[in-house]
Amino acid sequence: NAGVTQTPKFRVLKTGQSMTLLCAQDMNHEYMYWYRQDPGMGLRLIHYSVGEGTTAKGEVPDGYNVSRLKKQNFLLGLESAAPSQTSVYFCASSYGGSQNTEAFFGQGTRLTVV
Amino acid sequence: AQSVTQLDSQVPVFEEAPVELRCNYSSSVSVYLFWYVQYPNQGLQLLLKYLSGSTLVESINGFEAEFNKSQTSFHLRKPSVHISDTAEYFCAVSDQGGSEKLVFGKGTKLTVNP
């Protein structure tokens, strides 16, 4: 049982490049989330999804796009990376709704934009 | 909308001393409350949670937290800390209406010194 798996674990991008971060969960969770973690800022929600085919904006969505074409996968895209997007990105999933009792996190992706 | 305030960004303590990490929340509806722990270079793990019932909840490694509705607090305590408790601790809230969002505080870095 892998839980939540993020790919890749590390990446260095040049300003203006694009990339996609992949999150996969095998717990049949409805809800999935993308957070970024920066020193002193805690975890800030970028985008989230409450089910296959749905996405919604979180607290800091600008510069990011997401897709949830399959229930088990949640992709985070950066179309034109900026140094301000240097961060550690975490994906999480949960049952959501009335069963929203725990979120399970991936190990994180450390992204550096130079 | 919910919000979470963790009053201390860093808490240094000596081994075997007691510790309290403070968390206050704001919400217009009833909430679920969580404490997550993040060890260095890892993702977040659930430490304990309040869903309903007894206002005092405990973790398997000796932490406890008490839900205080009148003070909108969910402080985390441990009577005697170990070196291995050194980590960052995040308080989080979601509303009982099945909100899609899990909102985190900015975290408290606990450092246990010998």
mmCIF file with all atom_site columns, C-alpha atoms in Angstrom:
data_model
loop_
_atom_site.group_PDB
_atom_site.id
_atom_site.type_symbol
_atom_site.label_atom_id
_atom_site.label_alt_id
_atom_site.label_comp_id
_atom_site.label_asym_id
_atom_site.label_entity_id
_atom_site.label_seq_id
_atom_site.pdbx_PDB_ins_code
_atom_site.Cartn_x
_atom_site.Cartn_y
_atom_site.Cartn_z
_atom_site.occupancy
_atom_site.B_iso_or_equiv
_atom_site.pdbx_formal_charge
_atom_site.auth_seq_id
_atom_site.auth_comp_id
_atom_site.auth_asym_id
_atom_site.auth_atom_id
_atom_site.pdbx_PDB_model_num
ATOM 1   C CA . ASN A 1 1   ? 0.000   0.000  0.000   1.00 0.00 ? 1   ASN A CA 1
ATOM 2   C CA . ALA A 1 2   ? 1.932   3.021  -1.299  1.00 0.00 ? 2   ALA A CA 1
ATOM 3   C CA . GLY A 1 3   ? -0.420  5.753  0.014   1.00 0.00 ? 3   GLY A CA 1
ATOM 4   C CA . VAL A 1 4   ? 0.374   9.069  -1.679  1.00 0.00 ? 4   VAL A CA 1
ATOM 5   C CA . THR A 1 5   ? 3.276   9.138  -4.127  1.00 0.00 ? 5   THR A CA 1
ATOM 6   C CA . GLN A 1 6   ? 4.764   12.291 -5.611  1.00 0.00 ? 6   GLN A CA 1
ATOM 7   C CA . THR A 1 7   ? 6.953   12.442 -8.706  1.00 0.00 ? 7   THR A CA 1
ATOM 8   C CA . PRO A 1 8   ? 9.622   13.809 -8.975  1.00 0.00 ? 8   PRO A CA 1
ATOM 9   C CA . LYS A 1 9   ? 11.221  14.282 -5.559  1.00 0.00 ? 9   LYS A CA 1
ATOM 10  C CA . PHE A 1 10  ? 13.627  17.008 -6.684  1.00 0.00 ? 10  PHE A CA 1
ATOM 11  C CA . ARG A 1 11  ? 13.769  19.307 -9.682  1.00 0.00 ? 11  ARG A CA 1
ATOM 12  C CA . VAL A 1 12  ? 15.708  22.356 -10.798 1.00 0.00 ? 12  VAL A CA 1
ATOM 13  C CA . LEU A 1 13  ? 14.085  24.544 -13.451 1.00 0.00 ? 13  LEU A CA 1
ATOM 14  C CA . LYS A 1 14  ? 15.223  27.601 -15.311 1.00 0.00 ? 14  LYS A CA 1
ATOM 15  C CA . THR A 1 15  ? 12.970  30.653 -15.267 1.00 0.00 ? 15  THR A CA 1
ATOM 16  C CA . GLY A 1 16  ? 10.334  30.314 -17.953 1.00 0.00 ? 16  GLY A CA 1
ATOM 17  C CA . GLN A 1 17  ? 10.461  26.539 -18.219 1.00 0.00 ? 17  GLN A CA 1
ATOM 18  C CA . SER A 1 18  ? 7.393   24.423 -17.643 1.00 0.00 ? 18  SER A CA 1
ATOM 19  C CA . MET A 1 19  ? 6.901   21.227 -15.713 1.00 0.00 ? 19  MET A CA 1
ATOM 20  C CA . THR A 1 20  ? 4.237   18.954 -14.253 1.00 0.00 ? 20  THR A CA 1
ATOM 21  C CA . LEU A 1 21  ? 4.247   17.422 -10.799 1.00 0.00 ? 21  LEU A CA 1
ATOM 22  C CA . LEU A 1 22  ? 2.399   14.140 -10.476 1.00 0.00 ? 22  LEU A CA 1
ATOM 23  C CA . CYS A 1 23  ? 0.531   12.939 -7.409  1.00 0.00 ? 23  CYS A CA 1
ATOM 24  C CA . ALA A 1 24  ? -0.921  9.451  -7.221  1.00 0.00 ? 24  ALA A CA 1
ATOM 25  C CA . GLN A 1 25  ? -2.958  7.883  -4.410  1.00 0.00 ? 25  GLN A CA 1
ATOM 26  C CA . ASP A 1 26  ? -4.161  4.327  -4.029  1.00 0.00 ? 26  ASP A CA 1
ATOM 27  C CA . MET A 1 27  ? -6.662  4.815  -1.191  1.00 0.00 ? 27  MET A CA 1
ATOM 28  C CA . ASN A 1 28  ? -9.694  5.611  -3.359  1.00 0.00 ? 28  ASN A CA 1
ATOM 29  C CA . HIS A 1 29  ? -9.878  9.099  -1.830  1.00 0.00 ? 29  HIS A CA 1
ATOM 30  C CA . GLU A 1 30  ? -12.233 11.629 -3.328  1.00 0.00 ? 30  GLU A CA 1
ATOM 31  C CA . TYR A 1 31  ? -10.369 14.765 -2.249  1.00 0.00 ? 31  TYR A CA 1
ATOM 32  C CA . MET A 1 32  ? -6.878  15.716 -3.317  1.00 0.00 ? 32  MET A CA 1
ATOM 33  C CA . TYR A 1 33  ? -4.848  18.825 -2.545  1.00 0.00 ? 33  TYR A CA 1
ATOM 34  C CA . TRP A 1 34  ? -1.690  20.601 -3.595  1.00 0.00 ? 34  TRP A CA 1
ATOM 35  C CA . TYR A 1 35  ? 0.119   22.701 -0.997  1.00 0.00 ? 35  TYR A CA 1
ATOM 36  C CA . ARG A 1 36  ? 3.345   24.646 -1.049  1.00 0.00 ? 36  ARG A CA 1
ATOM 37  C CA . GLN A 1 37  ? 5.510   24.978 2.035   1.00 0.00 ? 37  GLN A CA 1
ATOM 38  C CA . ASP A 1 38  ? 7.790   27.947 2.532   1.00 0.00 ? 38  ASP A CA 1
ATOM 39  C CA . PRO A 1 39  ? 9.787   28.869 5.656   1.00 0.00 ? 39  PRO A CA 1
ATOM 40  C CA . GLY A 1 40  ? 7.636   30.719 8.174   1.00 0.00 ? 40  GLY A CA 1
ATOM 41  C CA . MET A 1 41  ? 4.537   30.438 5.976   1.00 0.00 ? 41  MET A CA 1
ATOM 42  C CA . GLY A 1 42  ? 3.271   26.985 6.870   1.00 0.00 ? 42  GLY A CA 1
ATOM 43  C CA . LEU A 1 43  ? 1.361   25.105 4.205   1.00 0.00 ? 43  LEU A CA 1
ATOM 44  C CA . ARG A 1 44  ? -0.626  27.149 1.754   1.00 0.00 ? 44  ARG A CA 1
ATOM 45  C CA . LEU A 1 45  ? -3.267  25.557 -0.413  1.00 0.00 ? 45  LEU A CA 1
ATOM 46  C CA . ILE A 1 46  ? -2.683  26.016 -4.150  1.00 0.00 ? 46  ILE A CA 1
ATOM 47  C CA . HIS A 1 47  ? -5.520  24.028 -5.735  1.00 0.00 ? 47  HIS A CA 1
ATOM 48  C CA . TYR A 1 48  ? -7.706  21.151 -4.685  1.00 0.00 ? 48  TYR A CA 1
ATOM 49  C CA . SER A 1 49  ? -10.156 18.668 -6.119  1.00 0.00 ? 49  SER A CA 1
ATOM 50  C CA . VAL A 1 50  ? -13.269 17.128 -4.602  1.00 0.00 ? 50  VAL A CA 1
ATOM 51  C CA . GLY A 1 51  ? -13.581 14.403 -7.211  1.00 0.00 ? 51  GLY A CA 1
ATOM 52  C CA . GLU A 1 52  ? -12.574 13.180 -10.631 1.00 0.00 ? 52  GLU A CA 1
ATOM 53  C CA . GLY A 1 53  ? -12.957 15.912 -13.224 1.00 0.00 ? 53  GLY A CA 1
ATOM 54  C CA . THR A 1 54  ? -13.273 18.741 -10.673 1.00 0.00 ? 54  THR A CA 1
ATOM 55  C CA . THR A 1 55  ? -10.746 21.324 -9.506  1.00 0.00 ? 55  THR A CA 1
ATOM 56  C CA . ALA A 1 56  ? -10.911 24.495 -7.441  1.00 0.00 ? 56  ALA A CA 1
ATOM 57  C CA . LYS A 1 57  ? -8.599  27.326 -6.474  1.00 0.00 ? 57  LYS A CA 1
ATOM 58  C CA . GLY A 1 58  ? -7.034  27.519 -3.074  1.00 0.00 ? 58  GLY A CA 1
ATOM 59  C CA . GLU A 1 59  ? -5.236  30.335 -1.322  1.00 0.00 ? 59  GLU A CA 1
ATOM 60  C CA . VAL A 1 60  ? -2.333  30.834 -3.781  1.00 0.00 ? 60  VAL A CA 1
ATOM 61  C CA . PRO A 1 61  ? -3.397  29.550 -7.236  1.00 0.00 ? 61  PRO A CA 1
ATOM 62  C CA . ASP A 1 62  ? -1.672  32.096 -9.503  1.00 0.00 ? 62  ASP A CA 1
ATOM 63  C CA . GLY A 1 63  ? 0.959   30.625 -11.812 1.00 0.00 ? 63  GLY A CA 1
ATOM 64  C CA . TYR A 1 64  ? -0.315  27.061 -11.379 1.00 0.00 ? 64  TYR A CA 1
ATOM 65  C CA . ASN A 1 65  ? -2.813  24.831 -13.127 1.00 0.00 ? 65  ASN A CA 1
ATOM 66  C CA . VAL A 1 66  ? -4.162  21.421 -12.147 1.00 0.00 ? 66  VAL A CA 1
ATOM 67  C CA . SER A 1 67  ? -6.023  18.513 -13.637 1.00 0.00 ? 67  SER A CA 1
ATOM 68  C CA . ARG A 1 68  ? -7.837  15.498 -12.170 1.00 0.00 ? 68  ARG A CA 1
ATOM 69  C CA . LEU A 1 69  ? -8.626  13.318 -15.154 1.00 0.00 ? 69  LEU A CA 1
ATOM 70  C CA . LYS A 1 70  ? -8.458  10.146 -13.085 1.00 0.00 ? 70  LYS A CA 1
ATOM 71  C CA . LYS A 1 71  ? -9.582  9.752  -9.499  1.00 0.00 ? 71  LYS A CA 1
ATOM 72  C CA . GLN A 1 72  ? -6.215  8.490  -8.352  1.00 0.00 ? 72  GLN A CA 1
ATOM 73  C CA . ASN A 1 73  ? -4.090  11.198 -9.976  1.00 0.00 ? 73  ASN A CA 1
ATOM 74  C CA . PHE A 1 74  ? -3.805  14.937 -9.403  1.00 0.00 ? 74  PHE A CA 1
ATOM 75  C CA . LEU A 1 75  ? -1.383  16.892 -11.593 1.00 0.00 ? 75  LEU A CA 1
ATOM 76  C CA . LEU A 1 76  ? 0.093   20.292 -10.790 1.00 0.00 ? 76  LEU A CA 1
ATOM 77  C CA . GLY A 1 77  ? 1.466   22.287 -13.713 1.00 0.00 ? 77  GLY A CA 1
ATOM 78  C CA . LEU A 1 78  ? 3.752   25.274 -13.875 1.00 0.00 ? 78  LEU A CA 1
ATOM 79  C CA . GLU A 1 79  ? 3.492   26.819 -17.354 1.00 0.00 ? 79  GLU A CA 1
ATOM 80  C CA . SER A 1 80  ? 6.272   29.391 -16.951 1.00 0.00 ? 80  SER A CA 1
ATOM 81  C CA . ALA A 1 81  ? 8.295   28.897 -13.810 1.00 0.00 ? 81  ALA A CA 1
ATOM 82  C CA . ALA A 1 82  ? 9.401   31.888 -11.737 1.00 0.00 ? 82  ALA A CA 1
ATOM 83  C CA . PRO A 1 83  ? 11.931  32.078 -8.886  1.00 0.00 ? 83  PRO A CA 1
ATOM 84  C CA . SER A 1 84  ? 9.027   32.850 -6.525  1.00 0.00 ? 84  SER A CA 1
ATOM 85  C CA . GLN A 1 85  ? 7.803   29.315 -7.150  1.00 0.00 ? 85  GLN A CA 1
ATOM 86  C CA . THR A 1 86  ? 10.881  27.850 -5.516  1.00 0.00 ? 86  THR A CA 1
ATOM 87  C CA . SER A 1 87  ? 9.325   25.819 -2.725  1.00 0.00 ? 87  SER A CA 1
ATOM 88  C CA . VAL A 1 88  ? 8.547   22.376 -1.386  1.00 0.00 ? 88  VAL A CA 1
ATOM 89  C CA . TYR A 1 89  ? 5.298   21.060 -2.820  1.00 0.00 ? 89  TYR A CA 1
ATOM 90  C CA . PHE A 1 90  ? 3.126   18.568 -1.001  1.00 0.00 ? 90  PHE A CA 1
ATOM 91  C CA . CYS A 1 91  ? 0.237   16.591 -2.298  1.00 0.00 ? 91  CYS A CA 1
ATOM 92  C CA . ALA A 1 92  ? -2.389  15.210 0.060   1.00 0.00 ? 92  ALA A CA 1
ATOM 93  C CA . SER A 1 93  ? -5.574  13.201 -0.204  1.00 0.00 ? 93  SER A CA 1
ATOM 94  C CA . SER A 1 94  ? -8.540  12.455 2.020   1.00 0.00 ? 94  SER A CA 1
ATOM 95  C CA . TYR A 1 95  ? -11.978 10.876 1.920   1.00 0.00 ? 95  TYR A CA 1
ATOM 96  C CA . GLY A 1 96  ? -13.529 14.319 2.240   1.00 0.00 ? 96  GLY A CA 1
ATOM 97  C CA . GLY A 1 97  ? -17.070 15.305 3.112   1.00 0.00 ? 97  GLY A CA 1
ATOM 98  C CA . SER A 1 98  ? -18.447 13.869 6.341   1.00 0.00 ? 98  SER A CA 1
ATOM 99  C CA . GLN A 1 99  ? -15.581 11.405 6.419   1.00 0.00 ? 99  GLN A CA 1
ATOM 100 C CA . ASN A 1 100 ? -12.946 14.115 6.174   1.00 0.00 ? 100 ASN A CA 1
ATOM 101 C CA . THR A 1 101 ? -11.101 12.905 9.203   1.00 0.00 ? 101 THR A CA 1
ATOM 102 C CA . GLU A 1 102 ? -7.517  12.724 8.018   1.00 0.00 ? 102 GLU A CA 1
ATOM 103 C CA . ALA A 1 103 ? -5.352  13.882 5.153   1.00 0.00 ? 103 ALA A CA 1
ATOM 104 C CA . PHE A 1 104 ? -2.509  11.677 3.942   1.00 0.00 ? 104 PHE A CA 1
ATOM 105 C CA . PHE A 1 105 ? 0.558   13.414 2.582   1.00 0.00 ? 105 PHE A CA 1
ATOM 106 C CA . GLY A 1 106 ? 3.196   12.559 0.039   1.00 0.00 ? 106 GLY A CA 1
ATOM 107 C CA . GLN A 1 107 ? 6.890   13.002 0.760   1.00 0.00 ? 107 GLN A CA 1
ATOM 108 C CA . GLY A 1 108 ? 7.133   16.280 -1.089  1.00 0.00 ? 108 GLY A CA 1
ATOM 109 C CA . THR A 1 109 ? 8.799   17.669 -4.199  1.00 0.00 ? 109 THR A CA 1
ATOM 110 C CA . ARG A 1 110 ? 11.605  20.158 -3.707  1.00 0.00 ? 110 ARG A CA 1
ATOM 111 C CA . LEU A 1 111 ? 11.543  22.567 -6.645  1.00 0.00 ? 111 LEU A CA 1
ATOM 112 C CA . THR A 1 112 ? 14.183  25.199 -7.306  1.00 0.00 ? 112 THR A CA 1
ATOM 113 C CA . VAL A 1 113 ? 13.700  27.795 -10.029 1.00 0.00 ? 113 VAL A CA 1
ATOM 114 C CA . VAL A 1 114 ? 16.871  29.602 -11.058 1.00 0.00 ? 114 VAL A CA 1
ATOM 115 C CA . ALA B 2 1   ? -13.760 30.830 6.292   1.00 0.00 ? 1   ALA B CA 1
ATOM 116 C CA . GLN B 2 2   ? -11.572 29.096 8.808   1.00 0.00 ? 2   GLN B CA 1
ATOM 117 C CA . SER B 2 3   ? -8.167  30.249 9.973   1.00 0.00 ? 3   SER B CA 1
ATOM 118 C CA . VAL B 2 4   ? -5.547  28.882 12.337  1.00 0.00 ? 4   VAL B CA 1
ATOM 119 C CA . THR B 2 5   ? -3.047  30.764 14.471  1.00 0.00 ? 5   THR B CA 1
ATOM 120 C CA . GLN B 2 6   ? -0.075  29.068 16.015  1.00 0.00 ? 6   GLN B CA 1
ATOM 121 C CA . LEU B 2 7   ? 1.235   31.518 18.533  1.00 0.00 ? 7   LEU B CA 1
ATOM 122 C CA . ASP B 2 8   ? 4.844   30.351 18.697  1.00 0.00 ? 8   ASP B CA 1
ATOM 123 C CA . SER B 2 9   ? 7.021   29.824 15.643  1.00 0.00 ? 9   SER B CA 1
ATOM 124 C CA . GLN B 2 10  ? 9.819   28.190 17.645  1.00 0.00 ? 10  GLN B CA 1
ATOM 125 C CA . VAL B 2 11  ? 9.836   26.428 21.006  1.00 0.00 ? 11  VAL B CA 1
ATOM 126 C CA . PRO B 2 12  ? 13.168  25.243 22.461  1.00 0.00 ? 12  PRO B CA 1
ATOM 127 C CA . VAL B 2 13  ? 12.998  22.957 25.506  1.00 0.00 ? 13  VAL B CA 1
ATOM 128 C CA . PHE B 2 14  ? 15.259  20.604 27.392  1.00 0.00 ? 14  PHE B CA 1
ATOM 129 C CA . GLU B 2 15  ? 14.768  16.878 27.325  1.00 0.00 ? 15  GLU B CA 1
ATOM 130 C CA . GLU B 2 16  ? 12.244  15.572 29.889  1.00 0.00 ? 16  GLU B CA 1
ATOM 131 C CA . ALA B 2 17  ? 10.693  19.031 30.319  1.00 0.00 ? 17  ALA B CA 1
ATOM 132 C CA . PRO B 2 18  ? 6.985   19.600 29.656  1.00 0.00 ? 18  PRO B CA 1
ATOM 133 C CA . VAL B 2 19  ? 5.894   21.459 26.554  1.00 0.00 ? 19  VAL B CA 1
ATOM 134 C CA . GLU B 2 20  ? 2.765   23.180 25.249  1.00 0.00 ? 20  GLU B CA 1
ATOM 135 C CA . LEU B 2 21  ? 2.312   24.236 21.633  1.00 0.00 ? 21  LEU B CA 1
ATOM 136 C CA . ARG B 2 22  ? -0.525  26.691 21.241  1.00 0.00 ? 22  ARG B CA 1
ATOM 137 C CA . CYS B 2 23  ? -3.171  26.722 18.531  1.00 0.00 ? 23  CYS B CA 1
ATOM 138 C CA . ASN B 2 24  ? -6.194  28.954 18.135  1.00 0.00 ? 24  ASN B CA 1
ATOM 139 C CA . TYR B 2 25  ? -8.710  28.771 15.346  1.00 0.00 ? 25  TYR B CA 1
ATOM 140 C CA . SER B 2 26  ? -11.565 30.814 13.984  1.00 0.00 ? 26  SER B CA 1
ATOM 141 C CA . SER B 2 27  ? -14.598 29.407 12.220  1.00 0.00 ? 27  SER B CA 1
ATOM 142 C CA . SER B 2 28  ? -18.255 30.238 11.903  1.00 0.00 ? 28  SER B CA 1
ATOM 143 C CA . VAL B 2 29  ? -19.236 26.570 12.039  1.00 0.00 ? 29  VAL B CA 1
ATOM 144 C CA . SER B 2 30  ? -18.331 23.491 14.066  1.00 0.00 ? 30  SER B CA 1
ATOM 145 C CA . VAL B 2 31  ? -14.924 22.102 13.213  1.00 0.00 ? 31  VAL B CA 1
ATOM 146 C CA . TYR B 2 32  ? -12.659 19.115 13.119  1.00 0.00 ? 32  TYR B CA 1
ATOM 147 C CA . LEU B 2 33  ? -9.203  19.829 14.540  1.00 0.00 ? 33  LEU B CA 1
ATOM 148 C CA . PHE B 2 34  ? -5.900  18.148 13.832  1.00 0.00 ? 34  PHE B CA 1
ATOM 149 C CA . TRP B 2 35  ? -2.266  18.213 14.806  1.00 0.00 ? 35  TRP B CA 1
ATOM 150 C CA . TYR B 2 36  ? 0.239   17.041 12.203  1.00 0.00 ? 36  TYR B CA 1
ATOM 151 C CA . VAL B 2 37  ? 3.957   16.457 12.741  1.00 0.00 ? 37  VAL B CA 1
ATOM 152 C CA . GLN B 2 38  ? 6.700   16.860 10.168  1.00 0.00 ? 38  GLN B CA 1
ATOM 153 C CA . TYR B 2 39  ? 10.111  15.334 10.853  1.00 0.00 ? 39  TYR B CA 1
ATOM 154 C CA . PRO B 2 40  ? 13.079  16.745 8.909   1.00 0.00 ? 40  PRO B CA 1
ATOM 155 C CA . ASN B 2 41  ? 12.888  16.147 5.167   1.00 0.00 ? 41  ASN B CA 1
ATOM 156 C CA . GLN B 2 42  ? 9.643   14.237 5.418   1.00 0.00 ? 42  GLN B CA 1
ATOM 157 C CA . GLY B 2 43  ? 5.976   14.767 4.673   1.00 0.00 ? 43  GLY B CA 1
ATOM 158 C CA . LEU B 2 44  ? 3.346   15.461 7.303   1.00 0.00 ? 44  LEU B CA 1
ATOM 159 C CA . GLN B 2 45  ? 1.877   12.733 9.485   1.00 0.00 ? 45  GLN B CA 1
ATOM 160 C CA . LEU B 2 46  ? -1.268  12.903 11.559  1.00 0.00 ? 46  LEU B CA 1
ATOM 161 C CA . LEU B 2 47  ? -0.457  13.107 15.278  1.00 0.00 ? 47  LEU B CA 1
ATOM 162 C CA . LEU B 2 48  ? -3.962  13.351 16.730  1.00 0.00 ? 48  LEU B CA 1
ATOM 163 C CA . LYS B 2 49  ? -7.411  14.632 15.902  1.00 0.00 ? 49  LYS B CA 1
ATOM 164 C CA . TYR B 2 50  ? -10.590 15.914 17.487  1.00 0.00 ? 50  TYR B CA 1
ATOM 165 C CA . LEU B 2 51  ? -13.789 14.974 15.699  1.00 0.00 ? 51  LEU B CA 1
ATOM 166 C CA . SER B 2 52  ? -16.427 14.863 18.456  1.00 0.00 ? 52  SER B CA 1
ATOM 167 C CA . GLY B 2 53  ? -17.004 13.488 21.933  1.00 0.00 ? 53  GLY B CA 1
ATOM 168 C CA . SER B 2 54  ? -14.317 13.786 24.590  1.00 0.00 ? 54  SER B CA 1
ATOM 169 C CA . THR B 2 55  ? -12.519 17.103 24.339  1.00 0.00 ? 55  THR B CA 1
ATOM 170 C CA . LEU B 2 56  ? -9.208  15.518 25.385  1.00 0.00 ? 56  LEU B CA 1
ATOM 171 C CA . VAL B 2 57  ? -7.511  13.458 22.693  1.00 0.00 ? 57  VAL B CA 1
ATOM 172 C CA . GLU B 2 58  ? -4.254  11.549 22.921  1.00 0.00 ? 58  GLU B CA 1
ATOM 173 C CA . SER B 2 59  ? -1.617  10.221 20.579  1.00 0.00 ? 59  SER B CA 1
ATOM 174 C CA . ILE B 2 60  ? 0.267   6.950  20.890  1.00 0.00 ? 60  ILE B CA 1
ATOM 175 C CA . ASN B 2 61  ? 3.551   8.719  21.695  1.00 0.00 ? 61  ASN B CA 1
ATOM 176 C CA . GLY B 2 62  ? 2.379   10.682 24.731  1.00 0.00 ? 62  GLY B CA 1
ATOM 177 C CA . PHE B 2 63  ? 1.053   13.909 23.224  1.00 0.00 ? 63  PHE B CA 1
ATOM 178 C CA . GLU B 2 64  ? -2.414  15.154 24.086  1.00 0.00 ? 64  GLU B CA 1
ATOM 179 C CA . ALA B 2 65  ? -4.565  18.067 22.992  1.00 0.00 ? 65  ALA B CA 1
ATOM 180 C CA . GLU B 2 66  ? -7.685  19.571 24.474  1.00 0.00 ? 66  GLU B CA 1
ATOM 181 C CA . PHE B 2 67  ? -10.448 21.139 22.463  1.00 0.00 ? 67  PHE B CA 1
ATOM 182 C CA . ASN B 2 68  ? -11.742 24.263 24.174  1.00 0.00 ? 68  ASN B CA 1
ATOM 183 C CA . LYS B 2 69  ? -14.732 25.588 22.285  1.00 0.00 ? 69  LYS B CA 1
ATOM 184 C CA . SER B 2 70  ? -15.192 28.727 24.378  1.00 0.00 ? 70  SER B CA 1
ATOM 185 C CA . GLN B 2 71  ? -11.582 29.767 23.823  1.00 0.00 ? 71  GLN B CA 1
ATOM 186 C CA . THR B 2 72  ? -11.436 28.355 20.279  1.00 0.00 ? 72  THR B CA 1
ATOM 187 C CA . SER B 2 73  ? -8.189  26.605 21.142  1.00 0.00 ? 73  SER B CA 1
ATOM 188 C CA . PHE B 2 74  ? -6.625  23.207 20.573  1.00 0.00 ? 74  PHE B CA 1
ATOM 189 C CA . HIS B 2 75  ? -3.288  23.327 22.407  1.00 0.00 ? 75  HIS B CA 1
ATOM 190 C CA . LEU B 2 76  ? -0.880  20.396 22.174  1.00 0.00 ? 76  LEU B CA 1
ATOM 191 C CA . ARG B 2 77  ? 0.910   19.214 25.305  1.00 0.00 ? 77  ARG B CA 1
ATOM 192 C CA . LYS B 2 78  ? 3.385   16.602 26.406  1.00 0.00 ? 78  LYS B CA 1
ATOM 193 C CA . PRO B 2 79  ? 4.482   16.195 30.038  1.00 0.00 ? 79  PRO B CA 1
ATOM 194 C CA . SER B 2 80  ? 8.017   15.019 29.236  1.00 0.00 ? 80  SER B CA 1
ATOM 195 C CA . VAL B 2 81  ? 9.635   15.415 25.803  1.00 0.00 ? 81  VAL B CA 1
ATOM 196 C CA . HIS B 2 82  ? 12.347  13.342 24.161  1.00 0.00 ? 82  HIS B CA 1
ATOM 197 C CA . ILE B 2 83  ? 15.074  14.306 21.710  1.00 0.00 ? 83  ILE B CA 1
ATOM 198 C CA . SER B 2 84  ? 13.115  12.370 19.080  1.00 0.00 ? 84  SER B CA 1
ATOM 199 C CA . ASP B 2 85  ? 10.175  14.790 19.429  1.00 0.00 ? 85  ASP B CA 1
ATOM 200 C CA . THR B 2 86  ? 12.209  17.443 17.634  1.00 0.00 ? 86  THR B CA 1
ATOM 201 C CA . ALA B 2 87  ? 10.077  18.305 14.611  1.00 0.00 ? 87  ALA B CA 1
ATOM 202 C CA . GLU B 2 88  ? 7.721   20.894 13.218  1.00 0.00 ? 88  GLU B CA 1
ATOM 203 C CA . TYR B 2 89  ? 4.118   20.694 14.392  1.00 0.00 ? 89  TYR B CA 1
ATOM 204 C CA . PHE B 2 90  ? 1.155   22.000 12.435  1.00 0.00 ? 90  PHE B CA 1
ATOM 205 C CA . CYS B 2 91  ? -2.349  22.646 13.702  1.00 0.00 ? 91  CYS B CA 1
ATOM 206 C CA . ALA B 2 92  ? -5.123  22.313 11.100  1.00 0.00 ? 92  ALA B CA 1
ATOM 207 C CA . VAL B 2 93  ? -8.880  22.774 10.879  1.00 0.00 ? 93  VAL B CA 1
ATOM 208 C CA . SER B 2 94  ? -11.692 21.703 8.603   1.00 0.00 ? 94  SER B CA 1
ATOM 209 C CA . ASP B 2 95  ? -15.332 22.406 9.121   1.00 0.00 ? 95  ASP B CA 1
ATOM 210 C CA . GLN B 2 96  ? -17.887 19.739 9.960   1.00 0.00 ? 96  GLN B CA 1
ATOM 211 C CA . GLY B 2 97  ? -20.017 20.743 7.040   1.00 0.00 ? 97  GLY B CA 1
ATOM 212 C CA . GLY B 2 98  ? -17.734 18.705 4.843   1.00 0.00 ? 98  GLY B CA 1
ATOM 213 C CA . SER B 2 99  ? -15.634 21.610 3.681   1.00 0.00 ? 99  SER B CA 1
ATOM 214 C CA . GLU B 2 100 ? -13.269 20.755 0.939   1.00 0.00 ? 100 GLU B CA 1
ATOM 215 C CA . LYS B 2 101 ? -10.483 22.710 2.553   1.00 0.00 ? 101 LYS B CA 1
ATOM 216 C CA . LEU B 2 102 ? -8.026  21.704 5.239   1.00 0.00 ? 102 LEU B CA 1
ATOM 217 C CA . VAL B 2 103 ? -6.459  24.893 6.576   1.00 0.00 ? 103 VAL B CA 1
ATOM 218 C CA . PHE B 2 104 ? -3.095  24.847 8.328   1.00 0.00 ? 104 PHE B CA 1
ATOM 219 C CA . GLY B 2 105 ? -1.353  27.125 10.759  1.00 0.00 ? 105 GLY B CA 1
ATOM 220 C CA . LYS B 2 106 ? 2.175   28.341 10.059  1.00 0.00 ? 106 LYS B CA 1
ATOM 221 C CA . GLY B 2 107 ? 3.761   25.690 12.211  1.00 0.00 ? 107 GLY B CA 1
ATOM 222 C CA . THR B 2 108 ? 5.763   25.524 15.434  1.00 0.00 ? 108 THR B CA 1
ATOM 223 C CA . LYS B 2 109 ? 9.280   24.205 15.345  1.00 0.00 ? 109 LYS B CA 1
ATOM 224 C CA . LEU B 2 110 ? 9.934   22.210 18.521  1.00 0.00 ? 110 LEU B CA 1
ATOM 225 C CA . THR B 2 111 ? 13.587  21.672 19.357  1.00 0.00 ? 111 THR B CA 1
ATOM 226 C CA . VAL B 2 112 ? 14.408  19.362 22.240  1.00 0.00 ? 112 VAL B CA 1
ATOM 227 C CA . ASN B 2 113 ? 17.904  19.872 23.618  1.00 0.00 ? 113 ASN B CA 1
ATOM 228 C CA . PRO B 2 114 ? 19.873  17.403 25.763  1.00 0.00 ? 114 PRO B CA 1
#
